[in-house]
PDB file of C-alpha atoms and ligand atoms in Angstrom:
ATOM      1  CA  UNK H  19       0.845   3.169  28.925  1.00  0.00           C
ATOM      2  CA  UNK H  20       3.433   5.714  27.811  1.00  0.00           C
ATOM      3  CA  UNK H  21       5.432   5.171  24.653  1.00  0.00           C
ATOM      4  CA  UNK H  22       9.022   3.928  25.157  1.00  0.00           C
ATOM      5  CA  UNK H  23      10.182   5.596  21.929  1.00  0.00           C
ATOM      6  CA  UNK H  24       9.390   9.325  22.106  1.00  0.00           C
ATOM      7  CA  UNK H  25      10.243  12.453  20.164  1.00  0.00           C
ATOM      8  CA  UNK H  26       9.821  15.662  22.216  1.00  0.00           C
ATOM      9  CA  UNK H  27       7.685  13.704  24.705  1.00  0.00           C
ATOM     10  CA  UNK H  28       5.324  12.146  22.144  1.00  0.00           C
ATOM     11  CA  UNK H  29       5.309   8.623  20.760  1.00  0.00           C
ATOM     12  CA  UNK H  30       7.414   8.383  17.563  1.00  0.00           C
ATOM     13  CA  UNK H  31       5.260   5.670  15.945  1.00  0.00           C
ATOM     14  CA  UNK H  32       2.024   7.700  15.758  1.00  0.00           C
ATOM     15  CA  UNK H  33       4.101  10.556  14.236  1.00  0.00           C
ATOM     16  CA  UNK H  34       5.836   8.409  11.583  1.00  0.00           C
ATOM     17  CA  UNK H  35       2.875   6.288  10.426  1.00  0.00           C
ATOM     18  CA  UNK H  36       1.491   9.227   8.435  1.00  0.00           C
ATOM     19  CA  UNK H  37       4.068   8.432   5.740  1.00  0.00           C
ATOM     20  CA  UNK H  38       3.065   4.815   4.944  1.00  0.00           C
ATOM     21  CA  UNK H  39      -0.619   5.517   5.528  1.00  0.00           C
ATOM     22  CA  UNK H  40      -0.634   8.667   3.346  1.00  0.00           C
ATOM     23  CA  UNK H  41       1.723   7.559   0.542  1.00  0.00           C
ATOM     24  CA  UNK H  42       0.472   3.986   0.121  1.00  0.00           C
ATOM     25  CA  UNK H  43      -3.242   4.895   0.142  1.00  0.00           C
ATOM     26  CA  UNK H  44      -2.692   7.760  -2.307  1.00  0.00           C
ATOM     27  CA  UNK H  45      -0.709   5.470  -4.627  1.00  0.00           C
ATOM     28  CA  UNK H  46      -3.830   3.316  -5.036  1.00  0.00           C
ATOM     29  CA  UNK H  47      -5.865   6.413  -5.925  1.00  0.00           C
ATOM     30  CA  UNK H  48      -3.255   7.371  -8.547  1.00  0.00           C
ATOM     31  CA  UNK H  49      -3.399   3.806  -9.939  1.00  0.00           C
ATOM     32  CA  UNK H  50      -7.183   4.161 -10.345  1.00  0.00           C
ATOM     33  CA  UNK H  51      -6.739   7.495 -12.123  1.00  0.00           C
ATOM     34  CA  UNK H  52      -4.103   5.852 -14.380  1.00  0.00           C
ATOM     35  CA  UNK H  53      -6.490   3.044 -15.305  1.00  0.00           C
ATOM     36  CA  UNK H  54      -9.337   5.527 -15.964  1.00  0.00           C
ATOM     37  CA  UNK H  55      -7.251   8.001 -18.013  1.00  0.00           C
ATOM     38  CA  UNK H  56      -4.529   5.733 -19.419  1.00  0.00           C
ATOM     39  CA  UNK H  57      -2.142   8.612 -18.642  1.00  0.00           C
ATOM     40  CA  UNK H  58       1.269   7.170 -17.716  1.00  0.00           C
ATOM     41  CA  UNK H  59       2.252  10.159 -15.584  1.00  0.00           C
ATOM     42  CA  UNK H  60      -0.103   8.886 -12.859  1.00  0.00           C
ATOM     43  CA  UNK H  61       1.527   5.455 -12.801  1.00  0.00           C
ATOM     44  CA  UNK H  62       4.974   7.117 -12.483  1.00  0.00           C
ATOM     45  CA  UNK H  63       3.789   9.049  -9.427  1.00  0.00           C
ATOM     46  CA  UNK H  64       2.217   5.912  -7.967  1.00  0.00           C
ATOM     47  CA  UNK H  65       5.456   3.948  -8.520  1.00  0.00           C
ATOM     48  CA  UNK H  66       7.510   6.430  -6.466  1.00  0.00           C
ATOM     49  CA  UNK H  67       4.812   6.801  -3.811  1.00  0.00           C
ATOM     50  CA  UNK H  68       4.766   3.024  -3.229  1.00  0.00           C
ATOM     51  CA  UNK H  69       8.498   2.682  -2.596  1.00  0.00           C
ATOM     52  CA  UNK H  70       8.526   5.825  -0.392  1.00  0.00           C
ATOM     53  CA  UNK H  71       5.551   4.442   1.592  1.00  0.00           C
ATOM     54  CA  UNK H  72       7.194   1.016   2.038  1.00  0.00           C
ATOM     55  CA  UNK H  73      10.435   2.610   3.288  1.00  0.00           C
ATOM     56  CA  UNK H  74       8.376   4.951   5.538  1.00  0.00           C
ATOM     57  CA  UNK H  75       6.491   1.911   6.911  1.00  0.00           C
ATOM     58  CA  UNK H  76       9.724   0.076   7.747  1.00  0.00           C
ATOM     59  CA  UNK H  77      11.028   3.150   9.577  1.00  0.00           C
ATOM     60  CA  UNK H  78       7.702   3.639  11.446  1.00  0.00           C
ATOM     61  CA  UNK H  79       7.672  -0.037  12.438  1.00  0.00           C
ATOM     62  CA  UNK H  80      10.812   0.348  14.573  1.00  0.00           C
ATOM     63  CA  UNK H  81       9.305   2.547  17.339  1.00  0.00           C
ATOM     64  CA  UNK H  82       6.040   0.571  16.999  1.00  0.00           C
ATOM     65  CA  UNK H  83       7.994  -2.631  17.742  1.00  0.00           C
ATOM     66  CA  UNK H  84       9.775  -0.996  20.707  1.00  0.00           C
ATOM     67  CA  UNK H  85       6.378   0.016  22.147  1.00  0.00           C
ATOM     68  CA  UNK H  86       4.929  -3.428  21.480  1.00  0.00           C
ATOM     69  CA  UNK H  87       7.827  -5.152  23.275  1.00  0.00           C
ATOM     70  CA  UNK H  88       7.044  -3.100  26.394  1.00  0.00           C
ATOM     71  CA  UNK H  89       3.399  -4.197  26.521  1.00  0.00           C
ATOM     72  CA  UNK H  90       2.901  -6.730  29.374  1.00  0.00           C
ATOM     73  CA  UNK H  91       2.306 -10.314  28.164  1.00  0.00           C
ATOM     74  CA  UNK H  92      -1.183 -11.811  28.361  1.00  0.00           C
ATOM     75  CA  UNK H  93      -2.891  -8.436  27.822  1.00  0.00           C
ATOM     76  CA  UNK H  94      -5.370  -7.704  25.026  1.00  0.00           C
ATOM     77  CA  UNK H  95      -3.043  -4.903  23.954  1.00  0.00           C
ATOM     78  CA  UNK H  96      -0.259  -7.441  23.362  1.00  0.00           C
ATOM     79  CA  UNK H  97      -2.559  -9.591  21.156  1.00  0.00           C
ATOM     80  CA  UNK H  98      -4.038  -6.620  19.278  1.00  0.00           C
ATOM     81  CA  UNK H  99      -0.513  -5.175  18.808  1.00  0.00           C
ATOM     82  CA  UNK H 100       0.698  -8.478  17.340  1.00  0.00           C
ATOM     83  CA  UNK H 101      -2.235  -8.684  14.936  1.00  0.00           C
ATOM     84  CA  UNK H 102      -1.603  -5.053  13.988  1.00  0.00           C
ATOM     85  CA  UNK H 103       2.125  -5.619  13.458  1.00  0.00           C
ATOM     86  CA  UNK H 104       1.847  -8.849  11.439  1.00  0.00           C
ATOM     87  CA  UNK H 105      -1.001  -7.329   9.370  1.00  0.00           C
ATOM     88  CA  UNK H 106       1.092  -4.267   8.576  1.00  0.00           C
ATOM     89  CA  UNK H 107       4.088  -6.408   7.674  1.00  0.00           C
ATOM     90  CA  UNK H 108       1.824  -8.173   5.121  1.00  0.00           C
ATOM     91  CA  UNK H 109       0.595  -4.766   3.903  1.00  0.00           C
ATOM     92  CA  UNK H 110       4.174  -3.612   3.292  1.00  0.00           C
ATOM     93  CA  UNK H 111       5.110  -6.926   1.622  1.00  0.00           C
ATOM     94  CA  UNK H 112       2.146  -6.796  -0.788  1.00  0.00           C
ATOM     95  CA  UNK H 113       2.934  -3.222  -1.795  1.00  0.00           C
ATOM     96  CA  UNK H 114       6.622  -4.134  -2.176  1.00  0.00           C
ATOM     97  CA  UNK H 115       5.730  -7.029  -4.501  1.00  0.00           C
ATOM     98  CA  UNK H 116       3.376  -4.744  -6.466  1.00  0.00           C
ATOM     99  CA  UNK H 117       6.225  -2.202  -6.812  1.00  0.00           C
ATOM    100  CA  UNK H 118       8.694  -4.905  -7.875  1.00  0.00           C
ATOM    101  CA  UNK H 119       6.304  -6.096 -10.632  1.00  0.00           C
ATOM    102  CA  UNK H 120       6.215  -2.529 -12.042  1.00  0.00           C
ATOM    103  CA  UNK H 121       9.995  -2.120 -12.134  1.00  0.00           C
ATOM    104  CA  UNK H 122      10.154  -3.915 -15.497  1.00  0.00           C
ATOM    105  CA  UNK H 123       7.994  -1.288 -17.286  1.00  0.00           C
ATOM    106  CA  UNK H 124      10.056   1.941 -17.315  1.00  0.00           C
ATOM    107  CA  UNK H 125       9.730   4.847 -17.922  1.00  0.00           C
ATOM    108  CA  UNK H 126       6.050   4.931 -16.872  1.00  0.00           C
ATOM    109  CA  UNK H 127       6.041   1.764 -14.671  1.00  0.00           C
ATOM    110  CA  UNK H 128       2.465   0.988 -15.769  1.00  0.00           C
ATOM    111  CA  UNK H 129       0.947  -1.562 -13.344  1.00  0.00           C
ATOM    112  CA  UNK H 130      -0.754  -4.661 -14.790  1.00  0.00           C
ATOM    113  CA  UNK H 131      -3.945  -6.041 -13.234  1.00  0.00           C
ATOM    114  CA  UNK H 132      -2.075  -8.283 -10.750  1.00  0.00           C
ATOM    115  CA  UNK H 133       0.180  -5.478  -9.538  1.00  0.00           C
ATOM    116  CA  UNK H 134      -2.869  -3.253  -9.059  1.00  0.00           C
ATOM    117  CA  UNK H 135      -4.848  -5.990  -7.261  1.00  0.00           C
ATOM    118  CA  UNK H 136      -1.958  -6.557  -4.818  1.00  0.00           C
ATOM    119  CA  UNK H 137      -1.976  -2.848  -3.981  1.00  0.00           C
ATOM    120  CA  UNK H 138      -5.784  -2.771  -3.646  1.00  0.00           C
ATOM    121  CA  UNK H 139      -5.831  -5.823  -1.320  1.00  0.00           C
ATOM    122  CA  UNK H 140      -3.001  -4.299   0.772  1.00  0.00           C
ATOM    123  CA  UNK H 141      -5.017  -1.028   0.991  1.00  0.00           C
ATOM    124  CA  UNK H 142      -8.072  -2.886   2.291  1.00  0.00           C
ATOM    125  CA  UNK H 143      -5.966  -4.797   4.820  1.00  0.00           C
ATOM    126  CA  UNK H 144      -4.399  -1.484   5.957  1.00  0.00           C
ATOM    127  CA  UNK H 145      -7.902  -0.229   6.859  1.00  0.00           C
ATOM    128  CA  UNK H 146      -8.203  -3.120   9.295  1.00  0.00           C
ATOM    129  CA  UNK H 147      -4.654  -2.812  10.709  1.00  0.00           C
ATOM    130  CA  UNK H 148      -5.076   0.963  11.030  1.00  0.00           C
ATOM    131  CA  UNK H 149      -8.262   0.384  13.039  1.00  0.00           C
ATOM    132  CA  UNK H 150      -6.353  -2.019  15.288  1.00  0.00           C
ATOM    133  CA  UNK H 151      -3.765   0.750  15.785  1.00  0.00           C
ATOM    134  CA  UNK H 152      -6.515   3.172  16.809  1.00  0.00           C
ATOM    135  CA  UNK H 153      -7.901   0.510  19.199  1.00  0.00           C
ATOM    136  CA  UNK H 154      -4.418   0.268  20.765  1.00  0.00           C
ATOM    137  CA  UNK H 155      -4.334   3.994  21.444  1.00  0.00           C
ATOM    138  CA  UNK H 156      -7.886   5.085  22.031  1.00  0.00           C
ATOM    139  CA  UNK H 157      -9.258   1.962  23.753  1.00  0.00           C
ATOM    140  CA  UNK H 158      -6.202   0.304  25.266  1.00  0.00           C
ATOM    141  CA  UNK H 159      -4.357   3.514  26.152  1.00  0.00           C
ATOM    142  CA  UNK H 160      -1.079   2.811  24.320  1.00  0.00           C
ATOM    143  CA  UNK H 161       1.227   5.784  23.858  1.00  0.00           C
ATOM    144  CA  UNK H 162      -1.029   7.839  26.178  1.00  0.00           C
ATOM    145  CA  UNK H 163       0.657   9.584  29.156  1.00  0.00           C
ATOM    146  CA  UNK H 164      -0.186   8.123  32.532  1.00  0.00           C
ATOM    147  CA  UNK H 165      -2.777  10.331  34.221  1.00  0.00           C
ATOM    148  CA  UNK H 166      -3.576  12.187  30.983  1.00  0.00           C
ATOM    149  CA  UNK H 167      -6.497  14.565  31.394  1.00  0.00           C
ATOM    150  CA  UNK H 168      -7.962  17.666  29.715  1.00  0.00           C
ATOM    151  CA  UNK H 169      -5.999  20.111  31.871  1.00  0.00           C
ATOM    152  CA  UNK H 170      -2.684  18.266  31.999  1.00  0.00           C
ATOM    153  CA  UNK H 171       0.415  20.534  31.995  1.00  0.00           C
ATOM    154  CA  UNK H 172       2.579  20.786  28.840  1.00  0.00           C
ATOM    155  CA  UNK H 173       4.563  17.603  28.135  1.00  0.00           C
ATOM    156  CA  UNK H 174       7.769  19.600  27.726  1.00  0.00           C
ATOM    157  CA  UNK H 175       7.375  21.140  31.203  1.00  0.00           C
ATOM    158  CA  UNK H 176       8.641  17.898  32.661  1.00  0.00           C
ATOM    159  CA  UNK H 177       5.756  17.877  35.122  1.00  0.00           C
ATOM    160  CA  UNK H 178       3.651  14.689  35.373  1.00  0.00           C
ATOM    161  CA  UNK H 179       0.290  14.795  33.540  1.00  0.00           C
ATOM    162  CA  UNK H 180      -1.486  14.376  36.877  1.00  0.00           C
ATOM    163  CA  UNK H 181       0.308  16.069  39.773  1.00  0.00           C
ATOM    164  CA  UNK H 182       0.092  14.293  43.127  1.00  0.00           C
ATOM    165  CA  UNK H 183      -2.836  15.662  45.298  1.00  0.00           C
ATOM    166  CA  UNK H 184      -4.588  17.169  42.179  1.00  0.00           C
ATOM    167  CA  UNK H 185      -8.181  15.824  41.977  1.00  0.00           C
TER     168      UNK H 185
HETATM  169  C1  LIG Z 204       3.029   0.157   7.910  1.00  0.00           C
HETATM  170  C2  LIG Z 204       3.284  -0.014   9.134  1.00  0.00           C
HETATM  171  C3  LIG Z 204       2.370   0.521  10.256  1.00  0.00           C
HETATM  172  C4  LIG Z 204       1.354   1.415  10.197  1.00  0.00           C
HETATM  173  C5  LIG Z 204       0.793   2.161   9.024  1.00  0.00           C
HETATM  174  C6  LIG Z 204       0.850   1.533  11.578  1.00  0.00           C
HETATM  175  C7  LIG Z 204      -0.224   2.323  11.919  1.00  0.00           C
HETATM  176  C8  LIG Z 204      -0.609   2.559  13.239  1.00  0.00           C
HETATM  177  C9  LIG Z 204      -1.703   3.438  13.635  1.00  0.00           C
HETATM  178  C10 LIG Z 204      -2.643   4.181  12.684  1.00  0.00           C
HETATM  179  C11 LIG Z 204      -1.731   3.464  14.979  1.00  0.00           C
HETATM  180  C12 LIG Z 204      -2.698   4.278  15.854  1.00  0.00           C
HETATM  181  C13 LIG Z 204      -2.025   5.590  16.140  1.00  0.00           C
HETATM  182  C14 LIG Z 204      -2.902   6.599  16.758  1.00  0.00           C
HETATM  183  O1  LIG Z 204      -4.121   6.383  16.837  1.00  0.00           O
HETATM  184  O2  LIG Z 204      -2.353   7.617  17.200  1.00  0.00           O
HETATM  185  C15 LIG Z 204      -0.656   2.598  15.433  1.00  0.00           C
HETATM  186  C16 LIG Z 204      -0.391   2.380  16.737  1.00  0.00           C
HETATM  187  C17 LIG Z 204       0.491   1.413  17.122  1.00  0.00           C
HETATM  188  N1  LIG Z 204       1.221   0.542  16.342  1.00  0.00           N
HETATM  189 FE1  LIG Z 204       1.392   0.630  14.377  1.00  0.00          FE
HETATM  190  N2  LIG Z 204       1.568   0.709  12.395  1.00  0.00           N
HETATM  191  C18 LIG Z 204       2.505   0.080  11.620  1.00  0.00           C
HETATM  192  C19 LIG Z 204       3.381  -0.892  11.997  1.00  0.00           C
HETATM  193  C20 LIG Z 204       3.496  -1.314  13.308  1.00  0.00           C
HETATM  194  C21 LIG Z 204       4.379  -2.385  13.725  1.00  0.00           C
HETATM  195  C22 LIG Z 204       5.255  -3.235  12.802  1.00  0.00           C
HETATM  196  C23 LIG Z 204       4.225  -2.458  15.101  1.00  0.00           C
HETATM  197  C24 LIG Z 204       4.844  -3.410  16.102  1.00  0.00           C
HETATM  198  C25 LIG Z 204       5.669  -4.283  15.943  1.00  0.00           C
HETATM  199  C26 LIG Z 204       3.243  -1.462  15.486  1.00  0.00           C
HETATM  200  C27 LIG Z 204       2.872  -1.229  16.771  1.00  0.00           C
HETATM  201  C28 LIG Z 204       1.993  -0.235  17.153  1.00  0.00           C
HETATM  202  C29 LIG Z 204       1.709   0.117  18.546  1.00  0.00           C
HETATM  203  C30 LIG Z 204       2.324  -0.542  19.812  1.00  0.00           C
HETATM  204  C31 LIG Z 204       0.774   1.162  18.527  1.00  0.00           C
HETATM  205  C32 LIG Z 204       0.131   1.899  19.742  1.00  0.00           C
HETATM  206  C33 LIG Z 204       0.710   3.279  19.801  1.00  0.00           C
HETATM  207  C34 LIG Z 204       2.183   3.269  20.132  1.00  0.00           C
HETATM  208  O3  LIG Z 204       2.561   2.591  21.112  1.00  0.00           O
HETATM  209  O4  LIG Z 204       2.943   3.921  19.417  1.00  0.00           O
HETATM  210  N3  LIG Z 204       2.820  -0.774  14.382  1.00  0.00           N
HETATM  211  N4  LIG Z 204       0.004   2.061  14.358  1.00  0.00           N
END
């Protein structure tokens, strides 16, 4: 099923999700380095990565929601999409709370154990919701052009992926 929210012919959601996925997962790595080294510069980087990742996730969620709305009711894709969406909303909320707890410790915004645990739990949940996203695309065909095949013409050509009477 083709995406309803495209940029240059490709689904906007799969393009934008690199920001929350990349920034939020790397913030947890920087937290671990901070706890190992005690060096506050890593917690500063993590602090700004979290808020950028949360904002990126909210922006990415918009085209994801548009695509989800277009999925026919009663399909597995609708159910998997809902699980994926709600799960990712919880991921963003946990990271946002973790960020909020750090705001009180400028200039290095050192996370305490609770703030770190919230990020770590959100990271583990994002592994599951990310897999559900992959299931939506690779197994359920979301955001894949109708008739897609290995020799399909360029998306920007305006021609359908599978021309009529082509095998
Ligand atoms: C932090 C927020 C989110 C992240 C990190 C995320 C991540 C992903 C990933 C990794 C995929 C698979 C992409 C691929 O394999 O190319 C995906 C697909 C998808 N996600 Fe999300 N997602 C997020 C939020 C949402 C929300 C809130 C919704 C719906 C309300 C949603 C709906 C979808 C849909 C429908 C797809 C299938 C592909 C498409 O139609 O664009 N996602 N998402």
